[in-house]
Amino acid sequence: MALNEKQNNSVPDSHPRYQSLKFRHKIIDGMKNLVVAEAGLIAHGRGECFDYILGEKTTKTARSAIKAAIAALLLAEKPVISVNGNVAALVPNELVTLSKLLNIPLEINLFYHKEGRIKAIEDVLTKAGAADIKGINEDKMIELEGLESSRRKVELIAKADIIMVPLEDGDRTEALKKLNKKVIAVDLNPLSRTSLWADITIVDNIVRVIPEMIKKAKELKKLDKKQLEEIIKNYNNKLNIQNTLDLIIEYINKQKEKALEDVKL
Ligand code: PTJ
């Protein structure tokens, strides 16, 4: 049976693109359940494209950024993890595990406001084991300065010293930076405004990043403050982004050679 006839969760696991299709269908199901915004499908497609030219793997530069991110989160006084529709649809269980492991609150913060979306995401996170989810109660929210979109409504983010923003639009990262907050971004596009504005940019797929962060958190929790500070001191985000771009160029060049070999066959 053709893939589109079988629908949603029934992608055959023998399919060569099984992993990619599995997550694509999580996004589609999420859209049907209001968790994901319609535009979230387009954002996911853009992400897939960048993932392709990164070789669909966690690169060494992503690993450096993940290590720095965990060190920064362990050193932070008031860290918050911001959750949007795509992230809730793709990695709810892993996100809750990370939040518990590092004792960092999850705050739902959406770009596209639509009746029922916050509740739908709250339900997904609750089912994954989250308690005390922030960003739900309008009465507790204030508006961030310098931001027009519905992301301006925040709860703990207003007072946070460091905010992890997976799959973000550029405006909020810029607004957060202007409020002197530290930003950790997860974005497959190394050239997005978010990637360039963030203090630590993890250029990798969120579905690989969160499990990797869980592993790193377990390891780095054993370090003392000085050792964690040393990790941050040795990390240079701009250089790391440049090195990521070099890895993409290297990968494309390898693929170019391969394509020529295939033609000869
Ligand atoms: O749920 P909402 O309403 O808060 O909306 C969420 C989206 C993602 C729709 C919204 O934030 C948006 O429009 O984002 P952008 O501006 O499209 O940016 C999303 C970025 O995430 C793009 O640079 C994508 O390349 C990147 N991206 C997409 N999927 C992934 C990803 N990065 C990491 N992992 C992914 N799986």
Short mmCIF file of N, CA and C and ligand atoms in Angstrom, two decimals, residues 37 39-40 43-44 46-47 50 84-86 90 109-112 117 151 167-169 186-189 192 204-206, ligand 1:
data_model
loop_
_atom_site.label_atom_id
_atom_site.label_comp_id
_atom_site.label_asym_id
_atom_site.label_seq_id
_atom_site.Cartn_x
_atom_site.Cartn_y
_atom_site.Cartn_z
N ALA A 37 1.09 24.37 15.05
CA ALA A 37 0.47 25.39 14.19
C ALA A 37 0.60 24.94 12.73
N ALA A 39 1.74 26.55 10.33
CA ALA A 39 3.07 26.97 9.88
C ALA A 39 4.17 26.06 10.43
N GLY A 40 3.82 25.29 11.48
CA GLY A 40 4.79 24.35 12.04
C GLY A 40 5.19 23.28 11.03
N ALA A 43 7.79 24.95 8.93
CA ALA A 43 9.04 25.06 9.70
C ALA A 43 9.74 23.70 9.75
N HIS A 44 8.96 22.64 9.90
CA HIS A 44 9.55 21.29 9.98
C HIS A 44 10.23 20.93 8.65
N ARG A 46 11.45 22.99 6.48
CA ARG A 46 12.71 23.75 6.37
C ARG A 46 13.80 23.08 7.19
N GLY A 47 13.42 22.63 8.38
CA GLY A 47 14.38 21.94 9.23
C GLY A 47 14.91 20.68 8.57
N PHE A 50 17.66 21.44 6.10
CA PHE A 50 18.98 21.70 6.70
C PHE A 50 19.56 20.42 7.29
N ASN A 84 7.26 25.11 22.36
CA ASN A 84 6.25 25.47 21.35
C ASN A 84 5.62 24.19 20.80
N GLY A 85 4.76 24.35 19.80
CA GLY A 85 4.00 23.23 19.29
C GLY A 85 4.85 22.12 18.69
N ASN A 86 5.82 22.50 17.85
CA ASN A 86 6.63 21.46 17.18
C ASN A 86 7.41 20.62 18.19
N LEU A 90 7.15 16.59 18.90
CA LEU A 90 8.28 15.71 18.52
C LEU A 90 8.91 14.99 19.71
N ASN A 109 5.13 28.61 25.23
CA ASN A 109 5.17 29.95 24.65
C ASN A 109 5.01 29.82 23.15
N LEU A 110 3.92 30.38 22.64
CA LEU A 110 3.58 30.14 21.24
C LEU A 110 3.65 31.38 20.36
N PHE A 111 4.03 31.15 19.13
CA PHE A 111 4.04 32.24 18.15
C PHE A 111 2.64 32.42 17.57
N TYR A 112 2.00 31.29 17.28
CA TYR A 112 0.66 31.33 16.66
C TYR A 112 -0.40 31.05 17.70
N ARG A 117 -4.96 25.72 21.73
CA ARG A 117 -3.60 25.19 21.50
C ARG A 117 -2.83 25.00 22.81
N ARG A 151 4.25 35.66 21.35
CA ARG A 151 5.34 35.21 22.23
C ARG A 151 5.67 36.22 23.32
N LEU A 167 13.58 25.74 18.26
CA LEU A 167 12.79 26.07 17.07
C LEU A 167 12.07 27.40 17.19
N GLU A 168 12.87 28.42 17.21
CA GLU A 168 12.36 29.74 17.54
C GLU A 168 12.33 30.65 16.32
N ASP A 169 11.49 31.70 16.40
CA ASP A 169 11.55 32.73 15.38
C ASP A 169 12.51 33.82 15.87
N VAL A 186 18.05 26.00 19.71
CA VAL A 186 18.22 24.74 18.95
C VAL A 186 17.59 25.03 17.61
N ASP A 187 18.40 25.05 16.57
CA ASP A 187 17.89 25.45 15.25
C ASP A 187 18.76 24.79 14.18
N LEU A 188 18.12 24.04 13.30
CA LEU A 188 18.89 23.37 12.23
C LEU A 188 19.45 24.36 11.21
N ASN A 189 18.90 25.56 11.20
CA ASN A 189 19.42 26.57 10.26
C ASN A 189 20.50 27.40 10.97
N SER A 192 19.96 31.32 10.67
CA SER A 192 18.73 32.02 11.06
C SER A 192 19.10 33.15 12.02
N ASP A 204 21.26 21.38 15.25
CA ASP A 204 20.98 19.94 15.17
C ASP A 204 19.48 19.76 15.31
N ASN A 205 19.02 18.55 14.97
CA ASN A 205 17.59 18.25 15.05
C ASN A 205 17.18 18.06 16.52
N ILE A 206 16.11 18.71 16.90
CA ILE A 206 15.64 18.61 18.29
C ILE A 206 15.42 17.14 18.71
O1 PTJ B 1 4.07 26.48 18.00
P1 PTJ B 1 4.31 27.92 17.67
O2 PTJ B 1 3.01 28.68 17.43
O3 PTJ B 1 5.12 28.63 18.73
O4 PTJ B 1 5.12 28.00 16.30
C1 PTJ B 1 6.32 27.27 16.14
C2 PTJ B 1 7.00 27.59 14.79
C3 PTJ B 1 8.18 26.62 14.66
C4 PTJ B 1 6.00 27.34 13.67
C5 PTJ B 1 7.46 29.06 14.79
O5 PTJ B 1 8.35 29.28 15.86
C6 PTJ B 1 8.13 29.45 13.49
O6 PTJ B 1 7.48 29.89 12.53
O7 PTJ B 1 9.45 29.24 13.47
P2 PTJ B 1 10.38 29.56 12.19
O8 PTJ B 1 10.60 31.02 12.07
O9 PTJ B 1 9.90 28.80 11.01
O10 PTJ B 1 11.73 28.95 12.67
C7 PTJ B 1 11.85 27.60 13.04
C8 PTJ B 1 13.32 27.19 12.88
O11 PTJ B 1 13.42 25.89 13.41
C9 PTJ B 1 13.78 27.13 11.41
O12 PTJ B 1 15.04 27.76 11.29
C10 PTJ B 1 13.92 25.62 11.12
O13 PTJ B 1 15.00 25.35 10.27
C11 PTJ B 1 14.18 25.07 12.51
N1 PTJ B 1 13.70 23.70 12.68
C12 PTJ B 1 12.61 23.11 12.15
N2 PTJ B 1 12.49 21.84 12.57
C13 PTJ B 1 13.53 21.62 13.41
C14 PTJ B 1 14.30 22.80 13.50
N3 PTJ B 1 15.39 22.90 14.26
C15 PTJ B 1 15.73 21.81 15.00
N4 PTJ B 1 15.03 20.65 14.97
C16 PTJ B 1 13.94 20.51 14.19
N5 PTJ B 1 13.27 19.36 14.18
#
